[in-house]
Backbone as JSON Lines, residues from 0, in Angstrom:
{"i":0,"aa":"M","n":[-6.59,-29.74,15.4],"ca":[-7.16,-29.82,14.07],"c":[-8.62,-29.39,14.12]}
{"i":1,"aa":"A","n":[-8.97,-28.46,13.27],"ca":[-10.36,-27.98,13.21],"c":[-11.24,-29.03,12.54]}
{"i":2,"aa":"K","n":[-12.53,-28.91,12.77],"ca":[-13.47,-29.84,12.14],"c":[-13.42,-29.67,10.63]}
{"i":3,"aa":"K","n":[-13.51,-30.77,9.93],"ca":[-13.46,-30.75,8.46],"c":[-14.6,-29.89,7.89]}
{"i":4,"aa":"S","n":[-15.75,-29.93,8.55],"ca":[-16.9,-29.17,8.05],"c":[-16.63,-27.67,8.1]}
{"i":5,"aa":"S","n":[-15.95,-27.22,9.15],"ca":[-15.63,-25.79,9.27],"c":[-14.66,-25.36,8.18]}
{"i":6,"aa":"I","n":[-13.68,-26.2,7.92],"ca":[-12.68,-25.89,6.89],"c":[-13.34,-25.86,5.52]}
{"i":7,"aa":"E","n":[-14.17,-26.85,5.23],"ca":[-14.85,-26.92,3.92],"c":[-15.84,-25.78,3.74]}
{"i":8,"aa":"R","n":[-16.53,-25.4,4.8],"ca":[-17.47,-24.28,4.74],"c":[-16.75,-22.99,4.37]}
{"i":9,"aa":"N","n":[-15.57,-22.8,4.97],"ca":[-14.78,-21.61,4.68],"c":[-14.27,-21.62,3.23]}
{"i":10,"aa":"K","n":[-13.9,-22.81,2.73],"ca":[-13.44,-22.92,1.34],"c":[-14.58,-22.6,0.38]}
{"i":11,"aa":"K","n":[-15.78,-23.06,0.73],"ca":[-16.96,-22.77,-0.09],"c":[-17.22,-21.27,-0.13]}
{"i":12,"aa":"R","n":[-17.06,-20.62,1.01],"ca":[-17.24,-19.16,1.07],"c":[-16.19,-18.46,0.21]}
{"i":13,"aa":"E","n":[-14.96,-18.95,0.22],"ca":[-13.91,-18.35,-0.6],"c":[-14.26,-18.43,-2.09]}
{"i":14,"aa":"R","n":[-14.8,-19.58,-2.49],"ca":[-15.22,-19.74,-3.89],"c":[-16.36,-18.79,-4.24]}
{"i":15,"aa":"L","n":[-17.32,-18.64,-3.34],"ca":[-18.45,-17.75,-3.58],"c":[-18.0,-16.29,-3.66]}
{"i":16,"aa":"V","n":[-17.08,-15.89,-2.8],"ca":[-16.56,-14.52,-2.82],"c":[-15.89,-14.25,-4.16]}
{"i":17,"aa":"A","n":[-15.1,-15.19,-4.64],"ca":[-14.41,-15.02,-5.92],"c":[-15.41,-14.97,-7.08]}
{"i":18,"aa":"K","n":[-16.44,-15.8,-7.0],"ca":[-17.43,-15.89,-8.07],"c":[-18.24,-14.59,-8.22]}
{"i":19,"aa":"Y","n":[-18.64,-14.0,-7.1],"ca":[-19.53,-12.85,-7.13],"c":[-18.81,-11.5,-6.96]}
{"i":20,"aa":"A","n":[-17.49,-11.49,-6.85],"ca":[-16.76,-10.25,-6.58],"c":[-17.01,-9.18,-7.65]}
{"i":21,"aa":"A","n":[-16.91,-9.56,-8.91],"ca":[-17.08,-8.59,-10.0],"c":[-18.51,-8.07,-10.04]}
{"i":22,"aa":"K","n":[-19.47,-8.95,-9.87],"ca":[-20.88,-8.56,-9.92],"c":[-21.21,-7.6,-8.77]}
{"i":23,"aa":"K","n":[-20.71,-7.91,-7.57],"ca":[-20.96,-7.05,-6.41],"c":[-20.33,-5.68,-6.61]}
{"i":24,"aa":"A","n":[-19.11,-5.66,-7.14],"ca":[-18.42,-4.38,-7.36],"c":[-19.18,-3.52,-8.35]}
{"i":25,"aa":"E","n":[-19.69,-4.14,-9.39],"ca":[-20.46,-3.42,-10.42],"c":[-21.74,-2.82,-9.83]}
{"i":26,"aa":"L","n":[-22.46,-3.61,-9.04],"ca":[-23.7,-3.14,-8.43],"c":[-23.44,-2.04,-7.4]}
{"i":27,"aa":"K","n":[-22.38,-2.19,-6.63],"ca":[-22.05,-1.17,-5.63],"c":[-21.63,0.14,-6.29]}
{"i":28,"aa":"K","n":[-21.0,0.03,-7.45],"ca":[-20.61,1.22,-8.2],"c":[-21.85,2.0,-8.63]}
{"i":29,"aa":"I","n":[-22.88,1.3,-9.06],"ca":[-24.15,1.93,-9.44],"c":[-24.79,2.61,-8.23]}
{"i":30,"aa":"L","n":[-24.75,1.95,-7.09],"ca":[-25.36,2.49,-5.87],"c":[-24.63,3.75,-5.37]}
{"i":31,"aa":"K","n":[-23.32,3.78,-5.53],"ca":[-22.54,4.92,-5.03],"c":[-22.6,6.13,-5.95]}
{"i":32,"aa":"D","n":[-22.92,5.92,-7.22],"ca":[-22.94,7.0,-8.2],"c":[-24.13,7.93,-7.92]}
{"i":33,"aa":"P","n":[-23.87,9.23,-7.64],"ca":[-24.97,10.15,-7.34],"c":[-25.84,10.47,-8.56]}
{"i":34,"aa":"K","n":[-25.35,10.19,-9.75],"ca":[-26.1,10.5,-10.98],"c":[-27.1,9.4,-11.35]}
{"i":35,"aa":"T","n":[-27.1,8.3,-10.62],"ca":[-27.99,7.18,-10.91],"c":[-29.43,7.58,-10.6]}
{"i":36,"aa":"D","n":[-30.34,7.28,-11.52],"ca":[-31.75,7.58,-11.27],"c":[-32.34,6.56,-10.29]}
{"i":37,"aa":"D","n":[-33.5,6.89,-9.75],"ca":[-34.1,6.06,-8.7],"c":[-34.4,4.64,-9.16]}
{"i":38,"aa":"E","n":[-34.89,4.51,-10.37],"ca":[-35.27,3.19,-10.87],"c":[-34.05,2.26,-10.96]}
{"i":39,"aa":"A","n":[-32.95,2.76,-11.51],"ca":[-31.72,1.96,-11.63],"c":[-31.14,1.67,-10.25]}
{"i":40,"aa":"F","n":[-31.24,2.64,-9.35],"ca":[-30.73,2.47,-7.99],"c":[-31.44,1.31,-7.29]}
{"i":41,"aa":"F","n":[-32.77,1.33,-7.34],"ca":[-33.54,0.28,-6.66],"c":[-33.37,-1.08,-7.33]}
{"i":42,"aa":"E","n":[-33.19,-1.07,-8.63],"ca":[-32.94,-2.33,-9.35],"c":[-31.6,-2.94,-8.92]}
{"i":43,"aa":"A","n":[-30.57,-2.08,-8.81],"ca":[-29.25,-2.55,-8.36],"c":[-29.31,-3.03,-6.93]}
{"i":44,"aa":"Q","n":[-30.07,-2.34,-6.11],"ca":[-30.23,-2.72,-4.71],"c":[-30.9,-4.09,-4.59]}
{"i":45,"aa":"R","n":[-31.92,-4.31,-5.42],"ca":[-32.63,-5.59,-5.41],"c":[-31.72,-6.73,-5.85]}
{"i":46,"aa":"K","n":[-30.94,-6.49,-6.92],"ca":[-30.02,-7.52,-7.4],"c":[-28.95,-7.83,-6.37]}
{"i":47,"aa":"L","n":[-28.47,-6.8,-5.68],"ca":[-27.44,-6.98,-4.66],"c":[-27.97,-7.82,-3.5]}
{"i":48,"aa":"S","n":[-29.23,-7.63,-3.16],"ca":[-29.81,-8.4,-2.06],"c":[-30.06,-9.86,-2.44]}
{"i":49,"aa":"K","n":[-30.1,-10.17,-3.73],"ca":[-30.3,-11.54,-4.2],"c":[-29.02,-12.37,-4.13]}
{"i":50,"aa":"I","n":[-27.88,-11.7,-4.1],"ca":[-26.59,-12.41,-4.02],"c":[-26.49,-13.1,-2.66]}
{"i":51,"aa":"P","n":[-25.98,-14.33,-2.6],"ca":[-25.9,-15.06,-1.32],"c":[-25.08,-14.31,-0.27]}
{"i":52,"aa":"R","n":[-25.48,-14.45,0.98],"ca":[-24.76,-13.77,2.07],"c":[-23.33,-14.27,2.2]}
{"i":53,"aa":"N","n":[-23.12,-15.55,1.92],"ca":[-21.77,-16.11,2.05],"c":[-20.82,-15.61,0.96]}
{"i":54,"aa":"A","n":[-21.32,-14.81,0.02],"ca":[-20.46,-14.23,-1.0],"c":[-19.82,-12.94,-0.5]}
{"i":55,"aa":"S","n":[-20.09,-12.59,0.74],"ca":[-19.52,-11.38,1.32],"c":[-18.12,-11.67,1.87]}
{"i":56,"aa":"K","n":[-17.19,-10.76,1.59],"ca":[-15.8,-10.94,2.02],"c":[-15.66,-10.98,3.54]}
{"i":57,"aa":"I","n":[-16.56,-10.28,4.22],"ca":[-16.48,-10.18,5.67],"c":[-16.76,-11.52,6.35]}
{"i":58,"aa":"R","n":[-17.42,-12.44,5.67],"ca":[-17.75,-13.74,6.26],"c":[-16.6,-14.74,6.2]}
{"i":59,"aa":"L","n":[-15.52,-14.4,5.5],"ca":[-14.37,-15.3,5.44],"c":[-13.63,-15.28,6.78]}
{"i":60,"aa":"R","n":[-13.05,-16.4,7.13],"ca":[-12.3,-16.52,8.36],"c":[-10.88,-16.96,8.0]}
{"i":61,"aa":"N","n":[-9.9,-16.24,8.53],"ca":[-8.51,-16.64,8.3],"c":[-8.25,-17.94,9.07]}
{"i":62,"aa":"R","n":[-7.81,-18.96,8.34],"ca":[-7.54,-20.25,8.96],"c":[-6.15,-20.74,8.56]}
{"i":63,"aa":"C","n":[-5.54,-21.5,9.45],"ca":[-4.24,-22.1,9.19],"c":[-4.36,-23.03,7.98]}
{"i":64,"aa":"A","n":[-3.4,-22.95,7.07],"ca":[-3.43,-23.75,5.85],"c":[-3.25,-25.24,6.14]}
{"i":65,"aa":"I","n":[-2.6,-25.58,7.24],"ca":[-2.31,-26.98,7.55],"c":[-3.35,-27.58,8.5]}
{"i":66,"aa":"T","n":[-3.62,-26.9,9.61],"ca":[-4.52,-27.47,10.62],"c":[-5.93,-26.93,10.56]}
{"i":67,"aa":"G","n":[-6.13,-25.77,9.97],"ca":[-7.45,-25.17,9.9],"c":[-7.8,-24.37,11.15]}
{"i":68,"aa":"R","n":[-6.83,-24.17,12.02],"ca":[-7.08,-23.45,13.28],"c":[-7.41,-21.98,12.98]}
{"i":69,"aa":"P","n":[-8.51,-21.45,13.55],"ca":[-8.91,-20.08,13.25],"c":[-8.24,-19.01,14.11]}
{"i":70,"aa":"R","n":[-7.71,-19.39,15.24],"ca":[-7.12,-18.39,16.15],"c":[-5.61,-18.39,16.05]}
{"i":71,"aa":"G","n":[-4.99,-17.27,16.38],"ca":[-3.54,-17.17,16.36],"c":[-2.99,-17.28,14.95]}
{"i":72,"aa":"Y","n":[-3.66,-16.65,14.0],"ca":[-3.3,-16.75,12.57],"c":[-2.25,-15.71,12.23]}
{"i":73,"aa":"I","n":[-1.19,-16.12,11.55],"ca":[-0.13,-15.21,11.09],"c":[-0.31,-15.02,9.6]}
{"i":74,"aa":"R","n":[-0.71,-13.8,9.19],"ca":[-1.07,-13.53,7.8],"c":[0.07,-13.76,6.83]}
{"i":75,"aa":"K","n":[1.25,-13.31,7.21],"ca":[2.4,-13.4,6.3],"c":[2.68,-14.83,5.85]}
{"i":76,"aa":"F","n":[2.43,-15.79,6.72],"ca":[2.73,-17.18,6.42],"c":[1.48,-18.02,6.16]}
{"i":77,"aa":"G","n":[0.32,-17.53,6.57],"ca":[-0.92,-18.29,6.38],"c":[-1.01,-19.48,7.32]}
{"i":78,"aa":"L","n":[-0.36,-19.37,8.46],"ca":[-0.32,-20.47,9.43],"c":[-0.74,-19.97,10.81]}
{"i":79,"aa":"S","n":[-1.15,-20.91,11.67],"ca":[-1.42,-20.55,13.05],"c":[-0.09,-20.46,13.79]}
{"i":80,"aa":"R","n":[-0.1,-19.82,14.93],"ca":[1.14,-19.61,15.7],"c":[1.79,-20.94,16.1]}
{"i":81,"aa":"I","n":[0.97,-21.94,16.38],"ca":[1.49,-23.23,16.83],"c":[2.19,-23.95,15.67]}
{"i":82,"aa":"T","n":[1.52,-24.0,14.52],"ca":[2.1,-24.64,13.34],"c":[3.34,-23.89,12.89]}
{"i":83,"aa":"F","n":[3.27,-22.56,12.94],"ca":[4.41,-21.73,12.56],"c":[5.63,-22.06,13.41]}
{"i":84,"aa":"R","n":[5.41,-22.17,14.72],"ca":[6.52,-22.45,15.62],"c":[7.14,-23.82,15.35]}
{"i":85,"aa":"E","n":[6.27,-24.82,15.13],"ca":[6.77,-26.17,14.85],"c":[7.61,-26.2,13.57]}
{"i":86,"aa":"L","n":[7.11,-25.57,12.51],"ca":[7.83,-25.56,11.24],"c":[9.12,-24.75,11.33]}
{"i":87,"aa":"A","n":[9.08,-23.64,12.07],"ca":[10.28,-22.8,12.21],"c":[11.37,-23.55,12.98]}
{"i":88,"aa":"L","n":[10.99,-24.24,14.03],"ca":[11.98,-24.97,14.83],"c":[12.55,-26.17,14.06]}
{"i":89,"aa":"D","n":[11.76,-26.74,13.15],"ca":[12.24,-27.84,12.32],"c":[13.09,-27.34,11.16]}
{"i":90,"aa":"G","n":[13.13,-26.02,10.96],"ca":[13.92,-25.44,9.87],"c":[13.23,-25.55,8.52]}
{"i":91,"aa":"K","n":[11.92,-25.69,8.51],"ca":[11.19,-25.86,7.25],"c":[10.68,-24.54,6.68]}
{"i":92,"aa":"L","n":[10.87,-23.44,7.42],"ca":[10.51,-22.11,6.92],"c":[11.8,-21.35,6.62]}
{"i":93,"aa":"P","n":[12.11,-21.13,5.34],"ca":[13.36,-20.47,5.01],"c":[13.4,-19.02,5.51]}
{"i":94,"aa":"G","n":[14.53,-18.66,6.09],"ca":[14.72,-17.29,6.55],"c":[14.18,-17.01,7.94]}
{"i":95,"aa":"V","n":[13.59,-18.01,8.59],"ca":[13.04,-17.82,9.93],"c":[13.94,-18.5,10.93]}
{"i":96,"aa":"T","n":[14.43,-17.73,11.9],"ca":[15.28,-18.3,12.95],"c":[14.74,-17.88,14.3]}
{"i":97,"aa":"K","n":[14.97,-18.7,15.28],"ca":[14.55,-18.38,16.63],"c":[15.48,-17.31,17.19]}
{"i":98,"aa":"S","n":[14.88,-16.26,17.71],"ca":[15.72,-15.19,18.23],"c":[16.15,-15.51,19.66]}
{"i":99,"aa":"S","n":[17.31,-15.0,20.02],"ca":[17.78,-15.14,21.39],"c":[18.64,-13.92,21.72]}
{"i":100,"aa":"W","n":[18.56,-13.46,22.96],"ca":[19.35,-12.3,23.37],"c":[19.77,-12.41,24.79]}
C-alpha cells in the first residue's frame, strides 16, 4: 500500500490538470500560431508560466486504483500487476482467465 499522501497528491494533480486543460490548450494554440504578433505571443507566454506546474499532464503518475502502487501498472485495468493477479485468480475480473499450455 502506497502512502496516503502520495495518493492524495496525485489526485490533487489530476484535478489541477482537468481544471487548467482548456486554458493551457488555448494559450498553446496562440503560441503555435505563426500569425500571432509579438505582444500577444509574450502575453500568452507570461500567462502560461503563471499556471501551476502541477497542472501539467506529464506530472501525473499512473497508480493502482486499489493500492496506489506506482510500479507494474496495467493501463487497461487501472491496476498494478499484483492486484490484477489477485483479482484475476479470485475470478473478480470478467473475461480474464489464467493461461496454461
